[in-house]
CSV table of C-alpha atoms and ligand atoms in Angstrom, one decimal:
chain,number,residue,atom,x,y,z
A,1,UNK,CA,16.5,-69.3,5.5
A,2,UNK,CA,17.7,-65.8,6.6
A,3,UNK,CA,20.0,-63.8,4.3
A,4,UNK,CA,21.5,-61.1,6.4
A,5,UNK,CA,22.9,-58.1,4.3
A,6,UNK,CA,26.0,-56.0,5.4
A,7,UNK,CA,25.6,-53.1,7.3
A,8,UNK,CA,23.8,-49.8,6.0
A,9,UNK,CA,23.1,-51.7,2.6
A,10,UNK,CA,20.3,-49.4,1.2
A,11,UNK,CA,16.8,-50.9,0.0
A,12,UNK,CA,17.7,-49.5,-3.6
A,13,UNK,CA,21.1,-51.2,-3.7
A,14,UNK,CA,21.5,-53.4,-6.8
A,15,UNK,CA,23.0,-56.2,-4.9
A,16,UNK,CA,19.4,-56.5,-3.2
A,17,UNK,CA,18.1,-57.3,-6.7
A,18,UNK,CA,21.0,-59.9,-7.2
A,19,UNK,CA,19.7,-61.8,-4.1
A,20,UNK,CA,16.2,-61.6,-5.2
A,21,UNK,CA,17.2,-63.0,-8.8
A,22,UNK,CA,18.8,-65.7,-7.1
A,23,UNK,CA,16.1,-66.8,-5.2
A,24,UNK,CA,13.7,-66.8,-8.0
A,25,UNK,CA,15.8,-69.6,-9.4
A,26,UNK,CA,14.7,-72.0,-6.6
A,27,UNK,CA,11.0,-73.3,-7.3
A,28,UNK,CA,8.7,-72.9,-4.4
A,29,UNK,CA,10.7,-70.2,-2.7
A,30,UNK,CA,9.4,-66.8,-2.1
A,31,UNK,CA,11.9,-63.8,-0.9
A,32,UNK,CA,10.7,-61.0,1.3
A,33,UNK,CA,12.8,-57.9,2.3
A,34,UNK,CA,12.8,-57.0,6.0
A,35,UNK,CA,14.3,-54.0,7.5
A,36,UNK,CA,15.3,-53.9,11.0
A,37,UNK,CA,15.6,-50.7,12.7
A,38,UNK,CA,18.5,-51.2,15.5
A,39,UNK,CA,19.3,-48.7,17.8
A,40,UNK,CA,22.8,-48.1,16.4
A,41,UNK,CA,22.4,-48.9,12.7
A,42,UNK,CA,19.8,-50.3,10.5
A,43,UNK,CA,19.9,-54.1,9.1
A,44,UNK,CA,18.3,-55.4,6.0
A,45,UNK,CA,17.4,-59.2,5.9
A,46,UNK,CA,15.7,-61.2,3.1
A,47,UNK,CA,13.7,-64.2,4.2
A,48,UNK,CA,13.6,-67.3,2.0
A,49,UNK,CA,10.2,-68.9,2.6
A,50,UNK,CA,8.8,-72.2,1.4
A,51,UNK,CA,10.9,-75.3,0.2
A,52,UNK,CA,14.2,-74.0,1.4
A,53,UNK,CA,15.6,-77.3,2.5
A,54,UNK,CA,17.4,-78.1,-0.8
A,55,UNK,CA,18.7,-74.5,-1.4
A,56,UNK,CA,22.4,-74.3,-1.1
A,57,UNK,CA,23.9,-71.4,1.0
A,58,UNK,CA,27.0,-70.8,-0.8
A,59,UNK,CA,25.8,-69.0,-3.9
A,60,UNK,CA,24.0,-66.6,-1.6
A,61,UNK,CA,27.0,-66.4,0.7
A,62,UNK,CA,29.3,-65.4,-2.4
A,63,UNK,CA,27.2,-62.2,-3.1
A,64,UNK,CA,29.0,-58.8,-2.3
A,65,UNK,CA,26.1,-57.5,-0.3
A,66,UNK,CA,25.7,-60.5,1.9
A,67,UNK,CA,27.2,-60.8,5.4
A,68,UNK,CA,25.9,-64.3,6.5
A,69,UNK,CA,23.1,-66.7,5.7
A,70,UNK,CA,21.3,-68.5,8.5
A,71,UNK,CA,19.3,-71.8,8.0
A,72,UNK,CA,16.6,-71.7,10.4
A,73,UNK,CA,15.0,-74.5,11.9
A,74,UNK,CA,13.6,-72.9,14.9
A,75,UNK,CA,9.9,-72.0,15.2
A,76,UNK,CA,9.8,-68.2,15.5
A,77,UNK,CA,10.9,-67.5,11.8
A,78,UNK,CA,10.9,-63.9,12.0
A,79,UNK,CA,11.2,-62.9,15.6
A,80,UNK,CA,13.2,-65.5,16.8
A,81,UNK,CA,16.8,-65.1,17.7
A,82,UNK,CA,18.6,-67.4,15.2
A,83,UNK,CA,22.4,-68.4,15.6
A,84,UNK,CA,24.5,-65.4,14.4
A,85,UNK,CA,22.0,-62.9,15.0
A,86,UNK,CA,23.1,-60.6,17.6
A,87,UNK,CA,21.1,-57.1,16.9
A,88,UNK,CA,17.7,-57.1,18.7
A,89,UNK,CA,14.6,-56.7,16.4
A,90,UNK,CA,14.1,-52.9,17.5
A,91,UNK,CA,12.3,-50.2,15.9
A,92,UNK,CA,11.7,-46.4,15.8
A,93,UNK,CA,8.3,-45.1,16.3
A,94,UNK,CA,7.4,-41.3,16.7
A,95,UNK,CA,11.3,-40.5,16.9
A,96,UNK,CA,11.4,-43.1,19.9
A,97,UNK,CA,13.7,-46.2,19.9
A,98,UNK,CA,12.1,-49.5,21.2
A,99,UNK,CA,14.6,-52.2,21.4
A,100,UNK,CA,16.1,-54.9,23.8
A,101,UNK,CA,18.6,-52.1,25.1
A,102,UNK,CA,16.3,-49.3,25.8
A,103,UNK,CA,13.9,-48.7,28.8
A,104,UNK,CA,10.6,-46.6,28.7
A,105,UNK,CA,8.0,-46.2,31.2
A,106,UNK,CA,4.3,-46.0,30.0
A,107,UNK,CA,2.2,-44.7,33.1
A,108,UNK,CA,-1.4,-43.8,32.2
A,109,UNK,CA,-5.1,-44.7,32.8
A,110,UNK,CA,-6.1,-48.3,32.5
A,111,UNK,CA,-9.4,-46.8,30.9
A,112,UNK,CA,-10.1,-43.3,29.8
A,113,UNK,CA,-13.0,-41.9,32.3
A,114,UNK,CA,-13.1,-38.3,31.2
A,115,UNK,CA,-11.3,-35.5,29.8
A,116,UNK,CA,-10.0,-34.0,32.8
A,117,UNK,CA,-8.5,-37.2,34.3
A,118,UNK,CA,-6.4,-37.7,30.6
A,119,UNK,CA,-5.4,-34.0,30.8
A,120,UNK,CA,-4.1,-34.4,34.4
A,121,UNK,CA,-2.6,-37.9,33.7
A,122,UNK,CA,-0.7,-36.4,30.5
A,123,UNK,CA,0.5,-33.3,32.3
A,124,UNK,CA,1.9,-35.4,34.9
A,125,UNK,CA,3.7,-37.4,32.4
A,126,UNK,CA,4.9,-34.2,30.7
A,127,UNK,CA,6.2,-32.8,33.9
A,128,UNK,CA,8.5,-35.8,34.4
A,129,UNK,CA,9.7,-35.9,30.7
A,130,UNK,CA,7.8,-39.0,30.0
A,131,UNK,CA,6.5,-39.3,26.4
A,132,UNK,CA,4.9,-42.7,26.4
A,133,UNK,CA,1.8,-43.4,28.3
A,134,UNK,CA,-1.5,-45.8,28.1
A,135,UNK,CA,-5.0,-44.9,27.7
A,136,UNK,CA,-7.9,-47.5,27.3
A,137,UNK,CA,-10.7,-46.5,25.3
A,138,UNK,CA,-12.0,-50.1,24.5
A,139,UNK,CA,-12.1,-52.2,27.5
A,140,UNK,CA,-12.7,-56.0,27.1
A,141,UNK,CA,-14.5,-56.8,30.6
A,142,UNK,CA,-15.3,-60.2,32.0
A,143,UNK,CA,-18.9,-59.3,32.8
A,144,UNK,CA,-20.8,-57.7,30.2
A,145,UNK,CA,-22.5,-55.3,32.9
A,146,UNK,CA,-19.2,-53.8,33.5
A,147,UNK,CA,-17.9,-50.4,32.1
A,148,UNK,CA,-17.0,-51.3,28.5
A,149,UNK,CA,-14.8,-48.0,27.6
A,150,UNK,CA,-15.9,-44.8,26.4
A,151,UNK,CA,-14.8,-45.9,22.7
A,152,UNK,CA,-14.6,-43.9,19.8
A,153,UNK,CA,-16.1,-40.7,21.2
A,154,UNK,CA,-13.2,-40.4,23.5
A,155,UNK,CA,-10.3,-40.5,21.0
A,156,UNK,CA,-10.3,-36.9,19.7
A,157,UNK,CA,-9.7,-35.3,23.2
A,158,UNK,CA,-7.4,-38.2,23.9
A,159,UNK,CA,-5.4,-37.3,20.8
A,160,UNK,CA,-5.6,-33.8,21.3
A,161,UNK,CA,-4.4,-33.7,25.1
A,162,UNK,CA,-1.5,-36.1,24.2
A,163,UNK,CA,-0.3,-33.4,21.5
A,164,UNK,CA,-0.6,-30.7,23.8
A,165,UNK,CA,1.6,-32.5,26.6
A,166,UNK,CA,3.9,-33.9,24.1
A,167,UNK,CA,3.0,-37.5,24.5
A,168,UNK,CA,4.5,-39.3,21.3
A,169,UNK,CA,3.2,-42.8,21.9
A,170,UNK,CA,0.0,-43.9,23.6
A,171,UNK,CA,-0.7,-47.9,24.2
A,172,UNK,CA,-4.0,-48.5,23.4
A,173,UNK,CA,-5.9,-51.7,23.3
A,174,UNK,CA,-8.2,-52.8,20.3
A,175,UNK,CA,-10.6,-55.8,20.5
A,176,UNK,CA,-12.0,-55.6,17.1
A,177,UNK,CA,-10.5,-54.8,13.6
A,178,UNK,CA,-13.0,-51.8,13.3
A,179,UNK,CA,-11.3,-50.0,16.4
A,180,UNK,CA,-8.2,-49.4,13.9
A,181,UNK,CA,-10.2,-47.7,11.4
A,182,UNK,CA,-11.5,-45.4,14.2
A,183,UNK,CA,-8.0,-44.6,15.6
A,184,UNK,CA,-6.9,-44.1,12.2
A,185,UNK,CA,-9.5,-41.4,11.3
A,186,UNK,CA,-9.3,-39.8,14.9
A,187,UNK,CA,-5.6,-39.4,14.5
A,188,UNK,CA,-5.9,-38.0,11.1
A,189,UNK,CA,-8.9,-35.6,11.8
A,190,UNK,CA,-6.7,-34.5,14.9
A,191,UNK,CA,-3.8,-33.8,12.5
A,192,UNK,CA,-1.8,-36.8,14.1
A,193,UNK,CA,-0.4,-35.1,17.2
A,194,UNK,CA,0.5,-38.1,19.0
A,195,UNK,CA,1.1,-42.0,18.1
A,196,UNK,CA,-0.6,-45.2,19.1
A,197,UNK,CA,0.8,-48.6,19.8
A,198,UNK,CA,-2.0,-51.1,19.3
A,199,UNK,CA,-2.4,-53.2,22.1
A,200,UNK,CA,-3.8,-56.8,21.9
A,201,UNK,CA,-4.8,-57.9,25.2
A,202,UNK,CA,-4.3,-61.2,27.0
A,203,UNK,CA,-8.0,-62.2,26.2
A,204,UNK,CA,-7.2,-61.9,22.4
A,205,UNK,CA,-3.8,-63.3,22.5
A,206,UNK,CA,-5.0,-66.5,20.4
A,207,UNK,CA,-7.6,-64.4,18.2
A,208,UNK,CA,-5.5,-65.3,15.1
A,209,UNK,CA,-7.7,-63.2,12.7
A,210,UNK,CA,-7.3,-60.0,14.9
A,211,UNK,CA,-3.4,-60.7,15.2
A,212,UNK,CA,-3.3,-61.2,11.1
A,213,UNK,CA,-5.2,-57.8,10.8
A,214,UNK,CA,-2.6,-56.0,12.9
A,215,UNK,CA,0.1,-57.6,11.1
A,216,UNK,CA,-1.2,-56.6,7.8
A,217,UNK,CA,-1.4,-52.9,8.7
A,218,UNK,CA,1.8,-51.0,9.0
A,219,UNK,CA,1.0,-47.7,10.6
A,220,UNK,CA,0.9,-48.9,14.2
A,221,UNK,CA,3.3,-50.9,16.2
A,222,UNK,CA,1.9,-53.5,18.3
A,223,UNK,CA,2.0,-54.3,22.0
A,224,UNK,CA,1.1,-58.0,22.5
A,225,UNK,CA,0.2,-59.1,25.7
A,226,UNK,CA,1.0,-62.7,26.8
A,227,UNK,CA,-2.0,-64.9,26.9
A,228,UNK,CA,-2.9,-65.6,30.6
A,229,UNK,CA,-3.4,-69.3,30.4
A,230,UNK,CA,-1.4,-70.4,27.6
A,231,UNK,CA,2.3,-71.5,27.5
A,232,UNK,CA,5.0,-68.8,26.5
A,233,UNK,CA,5.7,-70.8,23.3
A,234,UNK,CA,2.0,-70.3,22.4
A,235,UNK,CA,2.4,-66.6,23.0
A,236,UNK,CA,5.8,-66.2,20.9
A,237,UNK,CA,3.9,-68.2,18.2
A,238,UNK,CA,0.9,-65.7,18.4
A,239,UNK,CA,3.5,-62.8,17.9
A,240,UNK,CA,4.8,-64.7,14.9
A,241,UNK,CA,1.6,-64.4,13.4
A,242,UNK,CA,1.5,-60.7,13.5
A,243,UNK,CA,5.2,-60.6,12.1
A,244,UNK,CA,4.5,-63.0,9.3
A,245,UNK,CA,1.8,-60.9,7.9
A,246,UNK,CA,4.5,-58.1,7.5
A,247,UNK,CA,4.5,-56.2,10.6
A,248,UNK,CA,7.5,-56.8,12.9
A,249,UNK,CA,7.2,-54.1,15.0
A,250,UNK,CA,6.2,-56.0,18.1
A,251,UNK,CA,6.8,-55.7,21.8
A,252,UNK,CA,5.8,-58.7,24.1
A,253,UNK,CA,4.3,-57.5,27.3
A,254,UNK,CA,4.5,-60.1,30.3
A,255,UNK,CA,1.6,-59.3,32.7
A,256,UNK,CA,1.4,-62.3,34.9
A,257,UNK,CA,-0.5,-65.6,34.5
A,258,UNK,CA,-3.8,-66.7,35.7
A,259,UNK,CA,-3.7,-69.4,38.5
A,260,UNK,CA,-4.7,-69.3,42.2
A,261,UNK,CA,-1.2,-70.3,43.1
A,262,UNK,CA,-0.5,-66.4,42.7
A,263,UNK,CA,-2.9,-65.3,45.4
A,264,UNK,CA,-3.2,-62.9,46.9
A,265,UNK,CA,-1.8,-61.2,43.6
A,266,UNK,CA,-4.3,-60.9,40.7
A,267,UNK,CA,-2.0,-63.1,38.4
A,268,UNK,CA,1.3,-65.1,39.3
A,269,UNK,CA,4.1,-62.5,38.5
A,270,UNK,CA,6.0,-64.0,35.5
A,271,UNK,CA,8.9,-61.4,35.1
A,272,UNK,CA,11.6,-64.3,35.2
A,273,UNK,CA,10.8,-64.4,31.5
A,274,UNK,CA,12.1,-61.3,30.7
A,275,UNK,CA,15.6,-62.7,29.8
A,276,UNK,CA,13.8,-65.7,28.5
A,277,UNK,CA,12.0,-64.1,25.7
A,278,UNK,CA,15.0,-61.9,25.2
A,279,UNK,CA,17.2,-64.8,24.5
A,280,UNK,CA,14.5,-66.8,22.3
A,281,UNK,CA,13.5,-63.7,20.2
A,282,UNK,CA,14.7,-60.2,19.2
A,283,UNK,CA,11.6,-58.5,20.5
A,284,UNK,CA,11.7,-55.8,23.3
A,285,UNK,CA,10.0,-57.0,26.3
A,286,UNK,CA,7.4,-54.8,28.3
A,287,UNK,CA,6.3,-55.7,31.9
A,288,UNK,CA,2.8,-54.7,33.2
A,289,UNK,CA,3.2,-54.6,37.0
A,290,UNK,CA,-0.3,-53.4,37.6
A,291,UNK,CA,-2.1,-56.2,35.8
A,292,UNK,CA,0.1,-58.7,37.3
A,293,UNK,CA,0.0,-57.6,40.9
A,294,UNK,CA,-3.8,-56.1,40.9
A,295,UNK,CA,-3.5,-54.2,43.9
A,296,UNK,CA,-1.6,-51.2,45.4
A,297,UNK,CA,-0.7,-53.0,48.8
A,298,UNK,CA,2.1,-51.6,50.6
A,299,UNK,CA,4.7,-53.9,52.1
A,300,UNK,CA,6.2,-54.0,55.7
A,301,UNK,CA,9.4,-52.0,53.9
A,302,UNK,CA,6.9,-49.0,52.7
A,303,UNK,CA,7.1,-50.2,49.1
A,304,UNK,CA,4.1,-51.3,47.1
A,305,UNK,CA,4.1,-54.9,45.8
A,306,UNK,CA,3.7,-53.3,42.3
A,307,UNK,CA,7.1,-51.4,43.0
A,308,UNK,CA,8.6,-54.7,44.0
A,309,UNK,CA,7.4,-56.4,40.7
A,310,UNK,CA,8.3,-53.5,38.6
A,311,UNK,CA,11.9,-53.7,39.9
A,312,UNK,CA,12.2,-57.6,39.4
A,313,UNK,CA,11.3,-57.0,35.7
A,314,UNK,CA,13.5,-53.8,35.4
A,315,UNK,CA,16.6,-55.6,37.0
A,316,UNK,CA,16.0,-58.3,34.8
A,317,UNK,CA,16.3,-56.1,31.5
A,318,UNK,CA,12.9,-55.1,30.8
A,319,UNK,CA,12.4,-52.6,27.9
A,320,UNK,CA,9.0,-51.0,28.6
A,321,UNK,CA,7.1,-50.7,31.7
A,322,UNK,CA,3.2,-50.4,31.4
A,323,UNK,CA,1.7,-49.1,34.5
A,324,UNK,CA,-1.6,-48.1,35.8
A,325,UNK,CA,-1.8,-44.5,37.4
A,326,UNK,CA,-4.7,-42.4,38.3
A,327,UNK,CA,-5.6,-38.9,39.4
A,328,UNK,CA,-8.4,-40.3,41.6
A,329,UNK,CA,-8.2,-44.2,41.9
A,330,UNK,CA,-11.4,-44.3,43.8
A,331,UNK,CA,-13.4,-42.7,41.1
A,332,UNK,CA,-11.8,-45.0,38.2
A,333,UNK,CA,-14.3,-47.0,36.3
A,334,UNK,CA,-11.6,-49.9,35.6
A,335,UNK,CA,-9.0,-51.4,37.7
A,336,UNK,CA,-8.7,-48.6,40.3
A,337,UNK,CA,-7.6,-50.8,43.1
A,338,UNK,CA,-4.3,-51.3,41.2
A,339,UNK,CA,-3.9,-47.6,40.2
A,340,UNK,CA,-1.1,-45.5,41.8
A,341,UNK,CA,-1.9,-41.7,42.3
A,342,UNK,CA,-0.2,-39.0,40.3
A,343,UNK,CA,1.9,-37.8,43.4
A,344,UNK,CA,3.5,-41.6,43.4
A,345,UNK,CA,4.9,-41.2,39.6
A,346,UNK,CA,8.0,-39.2,40.5
A,347,UNK,CA,9.1,-41.6,43.4
A,348,UNK,CA,8.3,-44.5,41.2
A,349,UNK,CA,10.5,-43.2,38.3
A,350,UNK,CA,13.2,-42.6,40.8
A,351,UNK,CA,12.8,-46.2,42.1
A,352,UNK,CA,12.9,-47.5,38.5
A,353,UNK,CA,16.0,-45.4,37.8
A,354,UNK,CA,17.9,-47.0,40.8
A,355,UNK,CA,17.0,-50.4,39.6
A,356,UNK,CA,17.9,-49.8,36.2
A,357,UNK,CA,21.3,-48.7,37.1
A,358,UNK,CA,21.7,-51.8,38.9
A,359,UNK,CA,20.6,-53.9,35.8
A,360,UNK,CA,23.2,-51.9,33.7
A,361,UNK,CA,25.9,-52.8,36.2
A,362,UNK,CA,25.1,-56.1,36.2
A,363,UNK,CA,25.1,-56.4,32.5
A,364,UNK,CA,28.6,-54.7,32.2
A,365,UNK,CA,30.1,-57.0,34.8
A,366,UNK,CA,28.5,-59.9,33.0
A,367,UNK,CA,30.2,-59.1,29.6
A,368,UNK,CA,33.9,-58.6,31.2
A,369,UNK,CA,36.0,-61.6,30.8
A,370,UNK,CA,35.9,-63.7,34.0
A,371,UNK,CA,39.5,-62.5,35.1
A,372,UNK,CA,38.3,-59.1,35.1
A,373,UNK,CA,35.3,-59.8,37.4
A,374,UNK,CA,37.5,-61.7,39.8
A,375,UNK,CA,40.0,-58.9,40.1
A,376,UNK,CA,37.0,-56.6,40.7
A,377,UNK,CA,36.3,-58.3,43.8
A,378,UNK,CA,33.5,-60.4,42.6
B,401,PEP,C1,-5.2,-53.7,30.2
B,401,PEP,O1,-3.8,-53.5,30.1
B,401,PEP,O2,-6.0,-52.7,30.3
B,401,PEP,C2,-5.6,-55.0,30.1
B,401,PEP,C3,-6.7,-55.2,30.0
B,401,PEP,O3,-4.5,-56.0,30.2
B,401,PEP,P1,-4.4,-57.5,29.8
B,401,PEP,O4,-5.0,-57.5,28.7
B,401,PEP,O5,-3.2,-57.8,30.3
B,401,PEP,O6,-5.7,-58.1,31.1
B,402,MN,MN1,-6.9,-52.9,33.5
């Protein structure tokens, strides 16, 4: 059961204690207070977990601080979009709002290879006003003989360079709990010049112990990449593992599905699921066109398949674009064939802006009453 409190009720309001006291009267029920930071307002929700089947709604509904009470039967208890829940499960991190309304682009290196490339990448972002990026330090590779990422030693210069170029958030994959400790220490030692969004890669999508671990820590939000060979429902349940441990700051990233039916793309592009995830849950949705398409092949119209896949995700309402760039893709130690070059960043962002405008127009038009749309010649 979810008890949604009236807008802008503060965490220390006595009304919250009243709800908790009332919940305590029901045996086998535990209450957990949850703050949802929306872009326009913050919402407080109290989850009643356990044997709630016989708990009546009315006594909670009658309390002054309560806006409404929702009984949930659906699977995604925390992240799901339950009946009556309109606000998306957004959050603020490093002064940036991530929710189902906003759009950010995070271009960066698939894998850190040297300091110079990191600097060049961040400088290119800064020049174009981009404050979100990606940098892989720990790489889960199919073959043990492939480059495994530079790991801990590269963190100090990655964070220092990010601070120098005003990068606020870096998406960085971890494959083991100890990587969080390493990131924590390196960030502290550098004086926290930037922030990290911890990425759970597709290969760890059902590593439940790792999911619970990132759910228990509160410092970093989580970018969860859809499992490449599991259903959407299984991936959403995996996100629920993170949220149920206490960290609801999660973005789900679509990155294509593994099947040879997607050939010649690396993975079968699944961006038609952007609106589906936004309907089923309140999480912001990210798309990763680079790992979906897997090459920078150019089409007959002069646009790469990566541009087209990006456009498909953005026109469907994606909230974050995670995309591989590299100053010298031929020298990249991981996924060079899918990296765009730095001089392609500006036109790529311009292309996204065109498509985002189209999405905003489509959304406005859909929200108008049907008569208005007809009179507008639709
Ligand atoms: C990545 O983003 O570098 C990556 C390895 O992605 P995925 O887990 O989607 O393969
Ligand atoms: Mn990669």
